[in-house]
PDB file of N, CA and C in Angstrom:
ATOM      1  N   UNK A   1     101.191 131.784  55.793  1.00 90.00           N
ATOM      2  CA  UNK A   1      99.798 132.039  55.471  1.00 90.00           C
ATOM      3  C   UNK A   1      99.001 132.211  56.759  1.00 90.00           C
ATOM      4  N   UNK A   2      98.284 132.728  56.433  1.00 91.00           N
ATOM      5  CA  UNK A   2      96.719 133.505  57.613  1.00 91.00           C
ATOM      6  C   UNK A   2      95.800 132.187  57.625  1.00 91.00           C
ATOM      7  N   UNK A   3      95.444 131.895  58.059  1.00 90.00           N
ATOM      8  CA  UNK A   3      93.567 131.106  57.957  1.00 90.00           C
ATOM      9  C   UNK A   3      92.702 131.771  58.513  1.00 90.00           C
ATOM     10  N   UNK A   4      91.863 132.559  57.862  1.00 90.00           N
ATOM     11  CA  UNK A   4      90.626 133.285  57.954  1.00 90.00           C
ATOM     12  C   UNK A   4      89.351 132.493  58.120  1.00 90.00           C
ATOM     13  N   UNK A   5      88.437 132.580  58.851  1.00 88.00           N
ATOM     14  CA  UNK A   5      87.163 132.187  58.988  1.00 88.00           C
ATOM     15  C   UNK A   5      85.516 132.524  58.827  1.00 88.00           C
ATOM     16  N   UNK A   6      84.793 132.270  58.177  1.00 86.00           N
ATOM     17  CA  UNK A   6      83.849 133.147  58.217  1.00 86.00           C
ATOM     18  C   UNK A   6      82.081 132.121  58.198  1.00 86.00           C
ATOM     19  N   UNK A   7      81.466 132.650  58.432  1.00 86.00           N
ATOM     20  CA  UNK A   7      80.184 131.918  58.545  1.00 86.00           C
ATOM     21  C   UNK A   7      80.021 131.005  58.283  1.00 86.00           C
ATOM     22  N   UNK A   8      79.040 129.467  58.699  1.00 87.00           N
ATOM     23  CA  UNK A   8      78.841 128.071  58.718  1.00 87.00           C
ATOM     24  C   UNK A   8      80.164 127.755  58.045  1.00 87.00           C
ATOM     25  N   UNK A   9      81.116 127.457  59.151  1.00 87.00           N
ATOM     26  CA  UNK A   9      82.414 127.161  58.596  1.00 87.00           C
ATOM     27  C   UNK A   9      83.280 126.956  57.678  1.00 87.00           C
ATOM     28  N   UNK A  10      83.023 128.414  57.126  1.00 93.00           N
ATOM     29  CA  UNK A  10      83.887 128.352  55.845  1.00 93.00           C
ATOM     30  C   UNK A  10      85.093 128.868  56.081  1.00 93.00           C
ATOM     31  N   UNK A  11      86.252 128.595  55.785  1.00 92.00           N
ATOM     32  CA  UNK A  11      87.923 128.802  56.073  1.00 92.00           C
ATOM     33  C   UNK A  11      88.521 129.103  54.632  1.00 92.00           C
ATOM     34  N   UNK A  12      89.830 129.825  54.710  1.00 91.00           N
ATOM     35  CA  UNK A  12      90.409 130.197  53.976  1.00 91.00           C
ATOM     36  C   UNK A  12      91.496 130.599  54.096  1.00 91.00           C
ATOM     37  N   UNK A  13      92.637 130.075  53.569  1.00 91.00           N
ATOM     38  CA  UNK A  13      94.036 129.901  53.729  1.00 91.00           C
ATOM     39  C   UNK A  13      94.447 131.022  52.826  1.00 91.00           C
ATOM     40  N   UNK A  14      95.049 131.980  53.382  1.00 92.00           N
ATOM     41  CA  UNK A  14      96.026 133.258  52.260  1.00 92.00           C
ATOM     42  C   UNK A  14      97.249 133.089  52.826  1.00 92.00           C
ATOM     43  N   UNK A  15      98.145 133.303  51.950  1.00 92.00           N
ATOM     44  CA  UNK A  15      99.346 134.013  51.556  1.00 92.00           C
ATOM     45  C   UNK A  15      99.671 135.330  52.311  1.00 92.00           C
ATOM     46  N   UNK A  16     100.860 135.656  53.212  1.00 94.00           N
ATOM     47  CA  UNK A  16     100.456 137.365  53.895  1.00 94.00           C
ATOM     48  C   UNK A  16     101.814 137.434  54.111  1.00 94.00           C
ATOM     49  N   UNK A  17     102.143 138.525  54.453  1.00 95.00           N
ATOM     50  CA  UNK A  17     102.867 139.680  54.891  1.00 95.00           C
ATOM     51  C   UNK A  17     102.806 140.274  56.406  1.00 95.00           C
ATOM     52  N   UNK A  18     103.247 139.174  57.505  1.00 95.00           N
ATOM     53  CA  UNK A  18     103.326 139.778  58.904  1.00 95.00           C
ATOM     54  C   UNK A  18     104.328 140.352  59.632  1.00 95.00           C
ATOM     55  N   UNK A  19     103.965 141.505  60.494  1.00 96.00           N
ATOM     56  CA  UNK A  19     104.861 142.596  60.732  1.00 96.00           C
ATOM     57  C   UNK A  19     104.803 142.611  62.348  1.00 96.00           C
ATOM     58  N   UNK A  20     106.241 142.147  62.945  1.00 93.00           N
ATOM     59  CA  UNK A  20     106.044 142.412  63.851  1.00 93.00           C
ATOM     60  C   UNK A  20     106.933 143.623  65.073  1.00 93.00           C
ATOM     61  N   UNK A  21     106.794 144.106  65.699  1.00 92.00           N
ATOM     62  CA  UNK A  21     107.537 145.007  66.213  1.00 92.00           C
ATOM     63  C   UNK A  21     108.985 145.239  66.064  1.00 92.00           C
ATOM     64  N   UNK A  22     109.562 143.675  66.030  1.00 94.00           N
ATOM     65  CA  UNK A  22     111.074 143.427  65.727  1.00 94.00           C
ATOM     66  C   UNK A  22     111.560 142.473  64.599  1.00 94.00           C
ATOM     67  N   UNK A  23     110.325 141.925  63.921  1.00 95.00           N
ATOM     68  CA  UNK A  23     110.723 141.299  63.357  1.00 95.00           C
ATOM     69  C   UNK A  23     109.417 140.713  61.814  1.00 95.00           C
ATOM     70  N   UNK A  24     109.939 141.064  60.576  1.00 96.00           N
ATOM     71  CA  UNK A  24     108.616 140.321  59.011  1.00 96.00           C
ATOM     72  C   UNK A  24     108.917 139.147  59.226  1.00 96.00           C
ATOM     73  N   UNK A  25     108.191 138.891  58.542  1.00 93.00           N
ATOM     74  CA  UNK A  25     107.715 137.692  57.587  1.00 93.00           C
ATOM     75  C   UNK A  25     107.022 137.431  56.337  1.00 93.00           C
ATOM     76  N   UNK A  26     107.666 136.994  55.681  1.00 92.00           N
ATOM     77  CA  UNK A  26     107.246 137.395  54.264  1.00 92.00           C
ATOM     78  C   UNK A  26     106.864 135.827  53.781  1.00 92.00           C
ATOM     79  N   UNK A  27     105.950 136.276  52.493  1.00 90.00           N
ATOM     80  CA  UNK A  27     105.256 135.067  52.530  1.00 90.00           C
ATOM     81  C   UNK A  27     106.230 134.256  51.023  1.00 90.00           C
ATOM     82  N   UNK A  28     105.967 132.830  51.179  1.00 81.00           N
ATOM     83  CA  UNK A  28     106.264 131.892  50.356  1.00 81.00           C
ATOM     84  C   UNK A  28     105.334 130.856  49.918  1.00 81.00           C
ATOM     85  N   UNK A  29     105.609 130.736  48.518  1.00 75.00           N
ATOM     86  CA  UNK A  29     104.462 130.541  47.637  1.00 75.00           C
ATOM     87  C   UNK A  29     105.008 129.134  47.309  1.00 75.00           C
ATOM     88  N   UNK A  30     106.267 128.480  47.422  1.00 73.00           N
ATOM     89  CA  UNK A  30     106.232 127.188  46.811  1.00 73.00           C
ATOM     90  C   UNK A  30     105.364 125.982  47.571  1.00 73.00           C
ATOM     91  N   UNK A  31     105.826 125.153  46.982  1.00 72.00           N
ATOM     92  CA  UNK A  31     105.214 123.971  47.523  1.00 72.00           C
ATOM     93  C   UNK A  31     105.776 123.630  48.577  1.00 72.00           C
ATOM     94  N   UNK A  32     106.809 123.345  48.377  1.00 77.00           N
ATOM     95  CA  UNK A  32     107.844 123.019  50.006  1.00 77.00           C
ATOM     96  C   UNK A  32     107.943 123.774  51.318  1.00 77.00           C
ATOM     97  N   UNK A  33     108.015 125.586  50.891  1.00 74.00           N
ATOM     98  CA  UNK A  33     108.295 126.404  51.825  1.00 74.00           C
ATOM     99  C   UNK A  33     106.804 126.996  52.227  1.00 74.00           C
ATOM    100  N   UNK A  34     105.703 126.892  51.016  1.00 66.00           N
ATOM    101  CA  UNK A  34     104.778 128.014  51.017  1.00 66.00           C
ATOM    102  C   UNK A  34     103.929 127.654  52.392  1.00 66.00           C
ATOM    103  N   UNK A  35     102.673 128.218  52.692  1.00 70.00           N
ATOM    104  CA  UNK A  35     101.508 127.764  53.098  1.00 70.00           C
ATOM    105  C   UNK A  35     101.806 127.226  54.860  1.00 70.00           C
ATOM    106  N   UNK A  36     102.764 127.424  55.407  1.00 84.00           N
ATOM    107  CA  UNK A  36     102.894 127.131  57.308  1.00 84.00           C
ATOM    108  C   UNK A  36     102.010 128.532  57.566  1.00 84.00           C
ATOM    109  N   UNK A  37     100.425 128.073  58.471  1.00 88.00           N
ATOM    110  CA  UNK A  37     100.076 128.485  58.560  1.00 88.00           C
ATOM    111  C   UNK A  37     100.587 129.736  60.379  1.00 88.00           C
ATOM    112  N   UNK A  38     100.471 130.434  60.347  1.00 90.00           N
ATOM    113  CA  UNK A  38     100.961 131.692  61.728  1.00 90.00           C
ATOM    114  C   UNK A  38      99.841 132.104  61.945  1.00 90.00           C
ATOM    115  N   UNK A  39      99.998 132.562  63.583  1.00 91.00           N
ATOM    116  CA  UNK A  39      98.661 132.733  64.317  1.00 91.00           C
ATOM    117  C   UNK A  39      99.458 134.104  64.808  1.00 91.00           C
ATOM    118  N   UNK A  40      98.782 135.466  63.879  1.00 92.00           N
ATOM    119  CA  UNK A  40      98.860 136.738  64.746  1.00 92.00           C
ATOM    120  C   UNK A  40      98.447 137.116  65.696  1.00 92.00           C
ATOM    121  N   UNK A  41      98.968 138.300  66.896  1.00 92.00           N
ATOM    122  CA  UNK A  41      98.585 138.318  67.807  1.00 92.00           C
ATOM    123  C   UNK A  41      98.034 139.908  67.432  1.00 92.00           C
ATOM    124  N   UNK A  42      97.138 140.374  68.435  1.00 90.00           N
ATOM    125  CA  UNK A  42      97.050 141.589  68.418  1.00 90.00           C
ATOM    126  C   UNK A  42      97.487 142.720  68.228  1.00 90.00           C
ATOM    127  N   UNK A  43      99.091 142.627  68.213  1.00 91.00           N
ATOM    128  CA  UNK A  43      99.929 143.651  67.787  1.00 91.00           C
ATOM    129  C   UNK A  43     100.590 143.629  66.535  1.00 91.00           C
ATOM    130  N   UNK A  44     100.582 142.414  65.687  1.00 94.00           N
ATOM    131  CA  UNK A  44     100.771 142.503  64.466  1.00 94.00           C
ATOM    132  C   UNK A  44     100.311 142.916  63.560  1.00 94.00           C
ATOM    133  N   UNK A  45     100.916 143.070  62.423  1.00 95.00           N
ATOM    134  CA  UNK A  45     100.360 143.606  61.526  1.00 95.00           C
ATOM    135  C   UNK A  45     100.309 142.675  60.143  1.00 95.00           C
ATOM    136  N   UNK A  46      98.845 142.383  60.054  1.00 96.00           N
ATOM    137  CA  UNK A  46      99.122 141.165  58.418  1.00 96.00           C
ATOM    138  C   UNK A  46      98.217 141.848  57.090  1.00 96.00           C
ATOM    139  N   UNK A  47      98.887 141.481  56.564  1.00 97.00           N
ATOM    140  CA  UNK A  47      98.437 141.759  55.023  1.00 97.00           C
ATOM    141  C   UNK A  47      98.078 140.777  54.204  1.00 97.00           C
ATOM    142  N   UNK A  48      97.025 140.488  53.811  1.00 96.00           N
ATOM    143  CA  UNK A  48      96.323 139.650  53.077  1.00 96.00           C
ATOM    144  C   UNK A  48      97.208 139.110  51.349  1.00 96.00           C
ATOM    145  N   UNK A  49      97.545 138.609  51.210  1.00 94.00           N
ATOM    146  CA  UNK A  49      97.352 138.748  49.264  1.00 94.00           C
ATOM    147  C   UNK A  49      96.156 137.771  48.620  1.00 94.00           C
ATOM    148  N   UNK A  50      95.917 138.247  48.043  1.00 93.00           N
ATOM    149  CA  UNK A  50      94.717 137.901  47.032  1.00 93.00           C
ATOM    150  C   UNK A  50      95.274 137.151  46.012  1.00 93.00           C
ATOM    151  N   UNK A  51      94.569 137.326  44.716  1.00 93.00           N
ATOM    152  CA  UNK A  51      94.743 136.966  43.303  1.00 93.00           C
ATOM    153  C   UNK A  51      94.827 138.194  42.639  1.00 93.00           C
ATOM    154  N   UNK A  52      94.051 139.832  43.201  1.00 97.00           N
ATOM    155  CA  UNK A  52      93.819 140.379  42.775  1.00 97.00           C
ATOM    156  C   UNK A  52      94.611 142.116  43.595  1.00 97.00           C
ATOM    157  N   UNK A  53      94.839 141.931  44.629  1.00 97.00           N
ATOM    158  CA  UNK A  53      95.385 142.821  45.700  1.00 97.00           C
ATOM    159  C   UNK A  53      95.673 142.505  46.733  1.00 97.00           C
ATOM    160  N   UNK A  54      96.386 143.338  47.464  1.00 96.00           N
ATOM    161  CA  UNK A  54      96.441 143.266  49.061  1.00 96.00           C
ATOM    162  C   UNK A  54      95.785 143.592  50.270  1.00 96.00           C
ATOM    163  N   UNK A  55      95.751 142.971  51.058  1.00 96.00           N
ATOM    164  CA  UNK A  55      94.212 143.454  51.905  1.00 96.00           C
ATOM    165  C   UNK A  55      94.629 143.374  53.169  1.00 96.00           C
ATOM    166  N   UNK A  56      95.010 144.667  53.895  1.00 96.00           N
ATOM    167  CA  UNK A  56      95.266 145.203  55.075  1.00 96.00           C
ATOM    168  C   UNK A  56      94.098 143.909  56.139  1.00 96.00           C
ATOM    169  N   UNK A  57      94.613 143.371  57.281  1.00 92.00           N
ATOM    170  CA  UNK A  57      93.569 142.370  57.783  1.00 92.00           C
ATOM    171  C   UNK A  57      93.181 143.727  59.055  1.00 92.00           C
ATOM    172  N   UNK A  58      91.909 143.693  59.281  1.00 85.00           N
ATOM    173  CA  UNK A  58      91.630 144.589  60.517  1.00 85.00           C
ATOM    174  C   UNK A  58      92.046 143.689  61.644  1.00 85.00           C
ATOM    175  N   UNK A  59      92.659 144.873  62.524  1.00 71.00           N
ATOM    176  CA  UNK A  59      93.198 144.482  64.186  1.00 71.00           C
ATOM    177  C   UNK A  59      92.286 143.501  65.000  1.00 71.00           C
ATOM    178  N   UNK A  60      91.281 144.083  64.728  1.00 61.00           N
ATOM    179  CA  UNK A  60      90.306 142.888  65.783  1.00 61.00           C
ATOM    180  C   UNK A  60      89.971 141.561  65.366  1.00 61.00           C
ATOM    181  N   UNK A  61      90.896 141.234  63.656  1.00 62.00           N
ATOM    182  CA  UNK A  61      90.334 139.644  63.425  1.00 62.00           C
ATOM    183  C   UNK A  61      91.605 139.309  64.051  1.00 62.00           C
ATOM    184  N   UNK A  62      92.880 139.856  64.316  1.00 52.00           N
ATOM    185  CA  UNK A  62      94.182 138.656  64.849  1.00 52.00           C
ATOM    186  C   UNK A  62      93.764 138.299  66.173  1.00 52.00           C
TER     187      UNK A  62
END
């Protein structure tokens, strides 16, 4: 999972899909495996999941 941040400190833990030059990561949803949060770097590529879709993260939030 991602942790996203956004105004008077509100946070938010997703579920994602990170891509890196040599190597995914795909996300896991249980209890045991799900939710280790990863810190992308600028050259990755993450994908959000929702409840409702997937949501490409723009380059300049990693």
């Amino acid at each position: 999972s991602v942790m996203i941040s956004g105004k008077g400190r509100q946070s938010l833990r997703l579920p994602c899909f990170l891509f890196r030059p040599k190597e995914a990561i795909l996300p896991a949803f249980g209890s045991f495996t799900g939710s280790y949060t990863l810190e992308p770097t600028k050259k990755d590529s993450v994908f959000l999941i929702t409840e409702s879709e997937i949501i490409k993260m723009p380059a300049g939030k990693n």
